[in-house]
mmCIF file of C-alpha atoms and ligand atoms in Angstrom:
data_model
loop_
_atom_site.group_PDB
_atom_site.id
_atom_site.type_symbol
_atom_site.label_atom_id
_atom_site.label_comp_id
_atom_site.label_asym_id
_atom_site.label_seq_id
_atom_site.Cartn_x
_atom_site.Cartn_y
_atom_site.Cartn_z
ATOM 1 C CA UNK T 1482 -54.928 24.409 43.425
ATOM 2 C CA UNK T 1483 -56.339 28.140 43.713
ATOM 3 C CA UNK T 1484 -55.805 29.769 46.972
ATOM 4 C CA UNK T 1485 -59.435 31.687 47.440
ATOM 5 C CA UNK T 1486 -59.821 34.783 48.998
ATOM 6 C CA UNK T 1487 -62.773 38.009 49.255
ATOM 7 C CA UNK T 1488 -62.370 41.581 49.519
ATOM 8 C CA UNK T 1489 -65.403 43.238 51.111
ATOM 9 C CA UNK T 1490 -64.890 47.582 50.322
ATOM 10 C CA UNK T 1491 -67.568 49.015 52.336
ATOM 11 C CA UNK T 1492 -66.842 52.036 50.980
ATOM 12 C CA UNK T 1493 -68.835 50.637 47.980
ATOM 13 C CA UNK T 1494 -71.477 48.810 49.461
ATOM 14 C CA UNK T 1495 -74.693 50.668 48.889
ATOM 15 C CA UNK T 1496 -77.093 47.977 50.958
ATOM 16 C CA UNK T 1497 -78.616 46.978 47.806
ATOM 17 C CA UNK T 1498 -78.992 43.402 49.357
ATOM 18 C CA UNK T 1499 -78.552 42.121 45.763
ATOM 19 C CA UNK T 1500 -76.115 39.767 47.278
ATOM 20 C CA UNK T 1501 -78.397 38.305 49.710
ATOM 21 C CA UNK T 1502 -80.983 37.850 47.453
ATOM 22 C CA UNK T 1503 -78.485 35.996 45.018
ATOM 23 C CA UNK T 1504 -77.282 33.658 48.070
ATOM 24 C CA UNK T 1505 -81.226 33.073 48.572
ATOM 25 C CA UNK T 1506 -81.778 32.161 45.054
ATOM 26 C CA UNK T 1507 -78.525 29.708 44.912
ATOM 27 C CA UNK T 1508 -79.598 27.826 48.317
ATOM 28 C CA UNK T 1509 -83.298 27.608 49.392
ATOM 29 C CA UNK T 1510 -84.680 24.257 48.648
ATOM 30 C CA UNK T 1511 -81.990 23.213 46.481
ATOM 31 C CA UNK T 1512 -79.468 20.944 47.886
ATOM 32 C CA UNK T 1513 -75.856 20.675 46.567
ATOM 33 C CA UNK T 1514 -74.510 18.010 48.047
ATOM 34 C CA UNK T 1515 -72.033 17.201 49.234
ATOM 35 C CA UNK T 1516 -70.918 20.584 49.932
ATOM 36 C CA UNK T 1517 -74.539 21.844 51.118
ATOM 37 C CA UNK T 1518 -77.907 20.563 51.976
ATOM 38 C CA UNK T 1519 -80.707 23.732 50.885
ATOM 39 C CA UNK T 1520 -80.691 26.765 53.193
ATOM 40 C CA UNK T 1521 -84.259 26.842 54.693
ATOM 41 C CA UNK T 1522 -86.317 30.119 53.134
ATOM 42 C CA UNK T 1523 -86.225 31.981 56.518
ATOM 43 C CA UNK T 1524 -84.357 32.806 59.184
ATOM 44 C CA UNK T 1525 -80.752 32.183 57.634
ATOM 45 C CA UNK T 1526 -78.150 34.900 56.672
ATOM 46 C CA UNK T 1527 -75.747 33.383 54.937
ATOM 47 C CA UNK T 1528 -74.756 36.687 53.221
ATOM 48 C CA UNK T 1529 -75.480 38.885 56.456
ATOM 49 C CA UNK T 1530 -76.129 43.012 55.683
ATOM 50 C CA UNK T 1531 -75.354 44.637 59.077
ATOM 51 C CA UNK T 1532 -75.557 48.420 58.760
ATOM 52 C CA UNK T 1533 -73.114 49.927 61.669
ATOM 53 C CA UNK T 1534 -74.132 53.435 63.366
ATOM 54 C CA UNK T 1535 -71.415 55.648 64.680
ATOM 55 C CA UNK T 1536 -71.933 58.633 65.992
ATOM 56 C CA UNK T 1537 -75.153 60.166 67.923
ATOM 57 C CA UNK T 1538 -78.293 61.677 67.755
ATOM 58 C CA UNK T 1539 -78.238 64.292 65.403
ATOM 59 C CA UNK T 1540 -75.149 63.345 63.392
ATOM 60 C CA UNK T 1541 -75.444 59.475 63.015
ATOM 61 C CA UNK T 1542 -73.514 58.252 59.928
ATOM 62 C CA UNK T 1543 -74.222 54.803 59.215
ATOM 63 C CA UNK T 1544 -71.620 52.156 56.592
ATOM 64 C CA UNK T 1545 -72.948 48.334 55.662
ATOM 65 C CA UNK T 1546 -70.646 45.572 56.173
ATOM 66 C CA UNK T 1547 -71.675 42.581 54.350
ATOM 67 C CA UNK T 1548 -70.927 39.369 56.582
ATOM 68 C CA UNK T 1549 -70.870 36.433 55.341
ATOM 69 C CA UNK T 1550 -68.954 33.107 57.052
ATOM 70 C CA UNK T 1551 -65.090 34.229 56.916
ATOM 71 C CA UNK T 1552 -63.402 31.289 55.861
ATOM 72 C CA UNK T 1553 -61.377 31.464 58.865
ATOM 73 C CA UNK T 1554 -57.869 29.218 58.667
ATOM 74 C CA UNK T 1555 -57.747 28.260 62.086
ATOM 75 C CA UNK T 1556 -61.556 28.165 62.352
ATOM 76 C CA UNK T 1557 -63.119 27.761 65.977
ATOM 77 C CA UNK T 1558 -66.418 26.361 64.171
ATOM 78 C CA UNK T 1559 -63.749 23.141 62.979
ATOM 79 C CA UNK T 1560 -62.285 22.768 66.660
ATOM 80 C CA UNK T 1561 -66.240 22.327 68.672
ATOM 81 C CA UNK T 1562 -66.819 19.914 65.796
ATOM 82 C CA UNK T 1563 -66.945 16.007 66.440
ATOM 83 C CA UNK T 1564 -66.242 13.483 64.189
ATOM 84 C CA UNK T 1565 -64.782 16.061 61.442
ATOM 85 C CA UNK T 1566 -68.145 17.765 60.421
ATOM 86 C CA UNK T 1567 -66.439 21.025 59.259
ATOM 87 C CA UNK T 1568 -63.499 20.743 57.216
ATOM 88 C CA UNK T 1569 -61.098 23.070 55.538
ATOM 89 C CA UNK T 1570 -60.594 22.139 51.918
ATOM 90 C CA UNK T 1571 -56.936 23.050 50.469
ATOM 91 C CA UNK T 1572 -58.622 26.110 48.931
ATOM 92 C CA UNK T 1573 -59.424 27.290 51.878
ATOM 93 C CA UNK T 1574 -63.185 27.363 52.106
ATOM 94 C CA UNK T 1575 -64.359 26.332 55.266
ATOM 95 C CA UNK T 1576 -67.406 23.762 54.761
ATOM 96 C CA UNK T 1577 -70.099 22.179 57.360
ATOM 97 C CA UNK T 1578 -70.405 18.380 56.200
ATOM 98 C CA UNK T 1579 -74.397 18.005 55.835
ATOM 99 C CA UNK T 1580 -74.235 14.299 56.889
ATOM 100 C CA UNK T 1581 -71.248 14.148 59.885
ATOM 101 C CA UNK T 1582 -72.528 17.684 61.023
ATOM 102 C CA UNK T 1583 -76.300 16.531 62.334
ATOM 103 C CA UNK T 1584 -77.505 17.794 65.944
ATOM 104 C CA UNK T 1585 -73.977 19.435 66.508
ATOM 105 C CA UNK T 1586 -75.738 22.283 67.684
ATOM 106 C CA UNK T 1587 -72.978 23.625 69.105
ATOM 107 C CA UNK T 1588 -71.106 24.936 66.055
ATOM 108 C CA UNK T 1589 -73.565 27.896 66.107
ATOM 109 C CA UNK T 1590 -72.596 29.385 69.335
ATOM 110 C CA UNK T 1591 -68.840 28.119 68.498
ATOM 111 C CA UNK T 1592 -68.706 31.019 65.538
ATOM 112 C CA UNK T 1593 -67.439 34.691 66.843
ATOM 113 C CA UNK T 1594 -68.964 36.022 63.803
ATOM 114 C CA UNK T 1595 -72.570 34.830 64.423
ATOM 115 C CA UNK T 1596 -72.266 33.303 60.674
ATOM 116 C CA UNK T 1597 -73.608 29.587 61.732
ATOM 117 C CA UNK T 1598 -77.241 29.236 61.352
ATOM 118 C CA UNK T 1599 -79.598 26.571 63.215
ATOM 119 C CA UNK T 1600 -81.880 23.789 60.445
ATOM 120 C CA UNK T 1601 -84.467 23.221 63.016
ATOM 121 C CA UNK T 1602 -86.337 20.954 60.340
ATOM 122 C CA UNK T 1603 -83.122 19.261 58.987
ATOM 123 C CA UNK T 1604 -81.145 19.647 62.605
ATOM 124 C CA UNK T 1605 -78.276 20.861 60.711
ATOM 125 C CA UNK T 1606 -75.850 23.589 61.314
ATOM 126 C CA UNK T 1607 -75.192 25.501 57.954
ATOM 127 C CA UNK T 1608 -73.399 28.542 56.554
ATOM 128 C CA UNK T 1609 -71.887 30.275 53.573
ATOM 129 C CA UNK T 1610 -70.229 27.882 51.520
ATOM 130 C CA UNK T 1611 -68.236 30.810 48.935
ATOM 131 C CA UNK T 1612 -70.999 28.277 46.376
ATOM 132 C CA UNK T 1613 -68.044 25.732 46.433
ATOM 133 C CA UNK T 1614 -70.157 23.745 44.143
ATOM 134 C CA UNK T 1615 -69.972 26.061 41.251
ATOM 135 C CA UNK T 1616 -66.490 26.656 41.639
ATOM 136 C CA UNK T 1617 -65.743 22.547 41.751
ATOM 137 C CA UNK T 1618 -67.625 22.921 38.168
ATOM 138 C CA UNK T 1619 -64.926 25.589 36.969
ATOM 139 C CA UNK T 1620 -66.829 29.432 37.787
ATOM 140 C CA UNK T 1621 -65.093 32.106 38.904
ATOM 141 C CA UNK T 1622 -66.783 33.534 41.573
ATOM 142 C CA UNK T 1623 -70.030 33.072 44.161
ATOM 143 C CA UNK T 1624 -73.253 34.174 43.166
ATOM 144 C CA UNK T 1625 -73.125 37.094 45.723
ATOM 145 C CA UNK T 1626 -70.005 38.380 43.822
ATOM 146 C CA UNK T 1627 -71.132 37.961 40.663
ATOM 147 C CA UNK T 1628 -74.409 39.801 41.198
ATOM 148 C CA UNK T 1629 -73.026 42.777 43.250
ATOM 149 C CA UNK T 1630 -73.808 46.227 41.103
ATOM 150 C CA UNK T 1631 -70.750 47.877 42.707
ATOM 151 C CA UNK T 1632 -67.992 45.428 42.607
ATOM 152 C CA UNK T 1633 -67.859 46.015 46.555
ATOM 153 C CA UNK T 1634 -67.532 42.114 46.307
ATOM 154 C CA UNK T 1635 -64.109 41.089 44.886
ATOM 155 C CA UNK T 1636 -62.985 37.173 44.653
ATOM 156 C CA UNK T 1637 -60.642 35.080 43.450
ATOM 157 C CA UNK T 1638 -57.134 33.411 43.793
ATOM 158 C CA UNK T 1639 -54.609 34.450 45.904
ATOM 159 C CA UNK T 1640 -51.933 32.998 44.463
ATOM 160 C CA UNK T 1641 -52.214 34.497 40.951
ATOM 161 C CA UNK T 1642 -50.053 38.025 41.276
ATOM 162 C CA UNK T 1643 -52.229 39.425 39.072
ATOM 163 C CA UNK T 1644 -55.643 38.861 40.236
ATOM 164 C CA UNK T 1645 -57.738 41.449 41.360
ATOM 165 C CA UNK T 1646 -58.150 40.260 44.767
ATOM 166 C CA UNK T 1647 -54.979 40.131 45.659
ATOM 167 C CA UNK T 1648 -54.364 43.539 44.736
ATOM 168 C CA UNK T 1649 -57.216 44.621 46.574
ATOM 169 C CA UNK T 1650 -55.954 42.823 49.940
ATOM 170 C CA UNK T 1651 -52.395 45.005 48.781
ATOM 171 C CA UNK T 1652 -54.320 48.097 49.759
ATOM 172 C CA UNK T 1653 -54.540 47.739 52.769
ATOM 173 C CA UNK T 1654 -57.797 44.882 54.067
ATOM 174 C CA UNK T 1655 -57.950 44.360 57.315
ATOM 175 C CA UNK T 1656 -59.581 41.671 59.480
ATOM 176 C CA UNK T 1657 -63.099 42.133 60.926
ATOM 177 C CA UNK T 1658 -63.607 42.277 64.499
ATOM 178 C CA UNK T 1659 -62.819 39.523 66.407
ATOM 179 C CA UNK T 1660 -60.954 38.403 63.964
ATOM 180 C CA UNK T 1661 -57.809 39.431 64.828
ATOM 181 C CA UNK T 1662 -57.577 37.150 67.518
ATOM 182 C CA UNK T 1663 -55.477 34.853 65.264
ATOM 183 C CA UNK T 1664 -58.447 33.344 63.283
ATOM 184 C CA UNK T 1665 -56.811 34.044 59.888
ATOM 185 C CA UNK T 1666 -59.721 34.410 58.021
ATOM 186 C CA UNK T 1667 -59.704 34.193 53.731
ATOM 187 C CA UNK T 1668 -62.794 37.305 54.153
ATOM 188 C CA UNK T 1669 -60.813 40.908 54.559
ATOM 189 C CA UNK T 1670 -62.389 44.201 54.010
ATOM 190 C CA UNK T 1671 -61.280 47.754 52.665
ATOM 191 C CA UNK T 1672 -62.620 51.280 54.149
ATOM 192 C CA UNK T 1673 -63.937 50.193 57.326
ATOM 193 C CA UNK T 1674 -64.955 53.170 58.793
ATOM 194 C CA UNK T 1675 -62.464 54.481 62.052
ATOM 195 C CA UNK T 1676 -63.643 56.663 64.838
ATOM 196 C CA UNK T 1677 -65.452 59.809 64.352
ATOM 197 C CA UNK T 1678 -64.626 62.974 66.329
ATOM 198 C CA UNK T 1679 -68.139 65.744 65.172
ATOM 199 C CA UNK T 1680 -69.917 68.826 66.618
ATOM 200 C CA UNK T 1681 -71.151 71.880 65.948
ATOM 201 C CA UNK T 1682 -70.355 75.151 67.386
ATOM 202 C CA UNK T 1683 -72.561 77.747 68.310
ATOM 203 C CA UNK T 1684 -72.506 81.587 69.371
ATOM 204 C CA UNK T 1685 -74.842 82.188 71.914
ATOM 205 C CA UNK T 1686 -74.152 85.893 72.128
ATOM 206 C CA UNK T 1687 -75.670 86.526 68.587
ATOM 207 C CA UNK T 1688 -77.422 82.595 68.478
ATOM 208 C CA UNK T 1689 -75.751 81.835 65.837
ATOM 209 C CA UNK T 1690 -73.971 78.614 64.557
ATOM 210 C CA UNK T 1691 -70.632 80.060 64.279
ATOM 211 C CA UNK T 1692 -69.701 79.314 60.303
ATOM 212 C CA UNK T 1693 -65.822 79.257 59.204
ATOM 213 C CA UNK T 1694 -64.479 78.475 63.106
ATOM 214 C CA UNK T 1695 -61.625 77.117 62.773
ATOM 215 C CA UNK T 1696 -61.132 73.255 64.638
ATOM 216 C CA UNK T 1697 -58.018 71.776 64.737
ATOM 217 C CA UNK T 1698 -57.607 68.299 66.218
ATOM 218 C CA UNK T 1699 -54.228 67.559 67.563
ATOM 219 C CA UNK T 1700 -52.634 64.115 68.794
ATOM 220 C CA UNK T 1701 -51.159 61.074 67.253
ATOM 221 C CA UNK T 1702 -48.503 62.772 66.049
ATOM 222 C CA UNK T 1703 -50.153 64.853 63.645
ATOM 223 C CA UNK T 1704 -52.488 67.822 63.590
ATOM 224 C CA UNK T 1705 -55.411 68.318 61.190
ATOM 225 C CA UNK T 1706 -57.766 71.657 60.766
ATOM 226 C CA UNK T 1707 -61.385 71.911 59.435
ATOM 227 C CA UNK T 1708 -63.400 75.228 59.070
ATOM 228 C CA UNK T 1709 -66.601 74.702 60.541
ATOM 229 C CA UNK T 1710 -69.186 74.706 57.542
ATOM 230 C CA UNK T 1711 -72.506 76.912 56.786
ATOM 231 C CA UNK T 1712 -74.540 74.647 59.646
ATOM 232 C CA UNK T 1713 -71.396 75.387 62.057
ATOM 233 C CA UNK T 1714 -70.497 71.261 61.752
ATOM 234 C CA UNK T 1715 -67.237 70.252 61.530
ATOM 235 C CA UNK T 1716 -66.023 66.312 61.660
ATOM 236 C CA UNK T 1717 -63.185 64.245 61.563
ATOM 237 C CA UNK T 1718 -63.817 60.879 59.996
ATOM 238 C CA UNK T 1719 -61.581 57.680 60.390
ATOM 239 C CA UNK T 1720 -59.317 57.924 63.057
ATOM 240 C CA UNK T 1721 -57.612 55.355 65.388
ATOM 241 C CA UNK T 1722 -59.391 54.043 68.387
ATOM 242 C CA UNK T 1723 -57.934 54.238 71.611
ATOM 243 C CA UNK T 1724 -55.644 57.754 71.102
ATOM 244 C CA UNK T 1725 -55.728 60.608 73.025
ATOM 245 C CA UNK T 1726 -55.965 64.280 71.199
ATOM 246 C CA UNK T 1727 -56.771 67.769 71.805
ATOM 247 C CA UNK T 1728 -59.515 69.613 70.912
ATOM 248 C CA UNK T 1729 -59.861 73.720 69.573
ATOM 249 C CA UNK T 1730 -62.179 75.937 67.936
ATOM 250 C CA UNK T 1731 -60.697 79.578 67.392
ATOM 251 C CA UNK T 1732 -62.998 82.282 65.721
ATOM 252 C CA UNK T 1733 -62.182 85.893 65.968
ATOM 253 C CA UNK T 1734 -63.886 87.543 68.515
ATOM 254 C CA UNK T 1735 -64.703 84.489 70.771
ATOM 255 C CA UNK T 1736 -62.882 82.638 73.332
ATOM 256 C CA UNK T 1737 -60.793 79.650 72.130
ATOM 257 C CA UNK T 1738 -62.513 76.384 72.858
ATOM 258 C CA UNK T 1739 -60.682 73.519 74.116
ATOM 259 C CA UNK T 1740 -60.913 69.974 75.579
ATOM 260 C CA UNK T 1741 -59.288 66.942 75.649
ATOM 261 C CA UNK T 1742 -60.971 63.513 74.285
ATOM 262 C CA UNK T 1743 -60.366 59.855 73.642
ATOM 263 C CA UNK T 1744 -61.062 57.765 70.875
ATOM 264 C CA UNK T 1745 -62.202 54.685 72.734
ATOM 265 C CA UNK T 1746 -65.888 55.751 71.492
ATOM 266 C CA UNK T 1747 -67.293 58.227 68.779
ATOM 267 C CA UNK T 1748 -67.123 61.642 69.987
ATOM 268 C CA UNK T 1749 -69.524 63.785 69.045
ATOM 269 C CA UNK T 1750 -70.974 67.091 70.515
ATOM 270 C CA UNK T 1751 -74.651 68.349 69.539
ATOM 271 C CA UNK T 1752 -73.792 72.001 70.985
ATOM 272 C CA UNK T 1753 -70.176 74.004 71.460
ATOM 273 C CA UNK T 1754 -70.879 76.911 72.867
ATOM 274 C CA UNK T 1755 -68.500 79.887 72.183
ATOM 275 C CA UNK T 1756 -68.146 82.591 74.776
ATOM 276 C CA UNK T 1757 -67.160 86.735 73.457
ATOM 277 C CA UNK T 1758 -63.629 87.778 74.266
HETATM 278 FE FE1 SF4 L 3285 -66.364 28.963 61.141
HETATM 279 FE FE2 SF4 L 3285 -67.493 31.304 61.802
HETATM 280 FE FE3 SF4 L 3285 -64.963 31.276 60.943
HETATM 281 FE FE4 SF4 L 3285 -66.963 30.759 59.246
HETATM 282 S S1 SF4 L 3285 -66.588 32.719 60.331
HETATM 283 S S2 SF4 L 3285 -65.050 29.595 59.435
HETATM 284 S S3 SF4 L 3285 -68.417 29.684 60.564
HETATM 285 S S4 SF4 L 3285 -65.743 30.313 62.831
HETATM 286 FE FE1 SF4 L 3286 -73.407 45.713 49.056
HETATM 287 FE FE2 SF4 L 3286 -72.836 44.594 46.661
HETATM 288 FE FE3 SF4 L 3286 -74.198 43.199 48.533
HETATM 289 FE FE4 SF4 L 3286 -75.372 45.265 47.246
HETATM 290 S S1 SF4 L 3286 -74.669 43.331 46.317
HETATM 291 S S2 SF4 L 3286 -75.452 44.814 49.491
HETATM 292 S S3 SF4 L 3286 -73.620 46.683 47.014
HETATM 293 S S4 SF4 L 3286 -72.074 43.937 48.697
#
């Protein structure tokens, strides 16, 4: 018995939504029961494309994290179920019975990741089902990973040592938010983007953006320095939420700039102004 898992790299997700589409094409008004009864053509997102700002107005950098249901092992959409309408197969996919799982409305609100949608004409909760019913017939993979141009999609058995997703969860995937509250789910991703620390300096005196400053951010142990480029930006990409660093911009001739930040939010300042020595 396979063990399945999916690696989502947003790094190489380019919002193509061929995934979506694919899902889309699998579900709506076919049935494949048992495992699913047809995904109604609107207002489901079984393979969700959520593109995530960070940052502010003008330097806004944007990733997409394709969500769809996370498989999760100890799944709170299987504990507000009655009579054993969601059940967790020995693979691991997490599945909505179509029959037991009628007018339990209240698995949608029950999922943290929003992934449970609402049949108003079938009054049936329903979700992602990793197309269980092609892999029961023997196929590798769900249609969303087998249509994704990228490969930002990667599935497959855990318990092979060779398989790609399991090397792909060896470098490094981590849980989605809220995930880590212990709701093991088989859905990891790589390169989700950390906190951004961004500005741009500027020399008043000759109103100028103040190209090659140097910026070092220091804190967390370690200290890293940019040079400010031809538009006088600088950034620092990726970085652990919640730590404290300093900030400083040296460029001869000017006044060091310095401040003190925390990484609980995106930092980012439109306008450092640099004063003459
Ligand atoms: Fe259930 Fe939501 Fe977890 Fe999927 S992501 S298993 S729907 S709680
Ligand atoms: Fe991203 Fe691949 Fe889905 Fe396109 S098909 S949106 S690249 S995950």
């Amino acid at each position: 018995m396979a063990k399945y898992a999916m690696v989502i790299d947003i790094d190489l997700c380019t919002s193509c939504y061929a995934c979506f589409l694919a899902c889309k094409d699998e579900h709506c008004n076919q049935a494949h029961l048992p495992v699913t009864a047809a995904q109604p053509h609107m207002g489901h997102r079984w393979m969700d494309i959520k593109d995530v700002e960070r940052g502010k107005s003008a330097r806004v950098k944007v990733a997409t994290f394709p969500i769809p249901c996370m498989h999760c092992q100890d799944a709170p959409c299987e504990k507000a179920a009655t009579d054993h309408a969601v059940v967790r197969r020995d693979d691991g996919i997490v599945l909505i019975d179509p029959l037991k799982a009628k007018g339990q409305k209240q698995l949608v609100d029950a999922c943290p990741y929003n992934a449970i949608y609402w049949n108003e004409e079938e009054n049936l909760p329903q979700k992602c089902t990793l197309c269980a019913h092609w892999l029961d017939q023997g196929y590798k993979e769900p249609r969303c990973v087998e249509v994704c141009p990228t490969q930002a999609l990667t599935f497959g058995d855990l318990d092979d040592p060779d398989s790609e997703v399991r090397k792909k969860m060896g470098q490094g995937a981590v849980v989605l938010e809220p995930g880590d509250k212990g709701l093991n789910p088989l859905v990891t991703y790589l390169n989700v983007p950390g906190m951004l620390v961004a500005g741009t300096v500027f020399c008043p005196d000759v109103q100028e953006v103040a190209r090659d400053a140097r910026v070092t951010l220091s804190g967390n142990g370690t200290a890293q320095s940019v040079k400010a480029n031809g538009f006088g930006d600088f950034e620092f990409e990726n970085l652990p939420r919640g730590r404290e660093y300093s900030l400083k911009i040296e460029l001869p001739g000017y006044q060091p700039w310095e401040t003190t930040l925390t990484t609980n939010e995106h930092w980012v300042e439109g306008r450092i102004q640099l004063a003459r020595q």
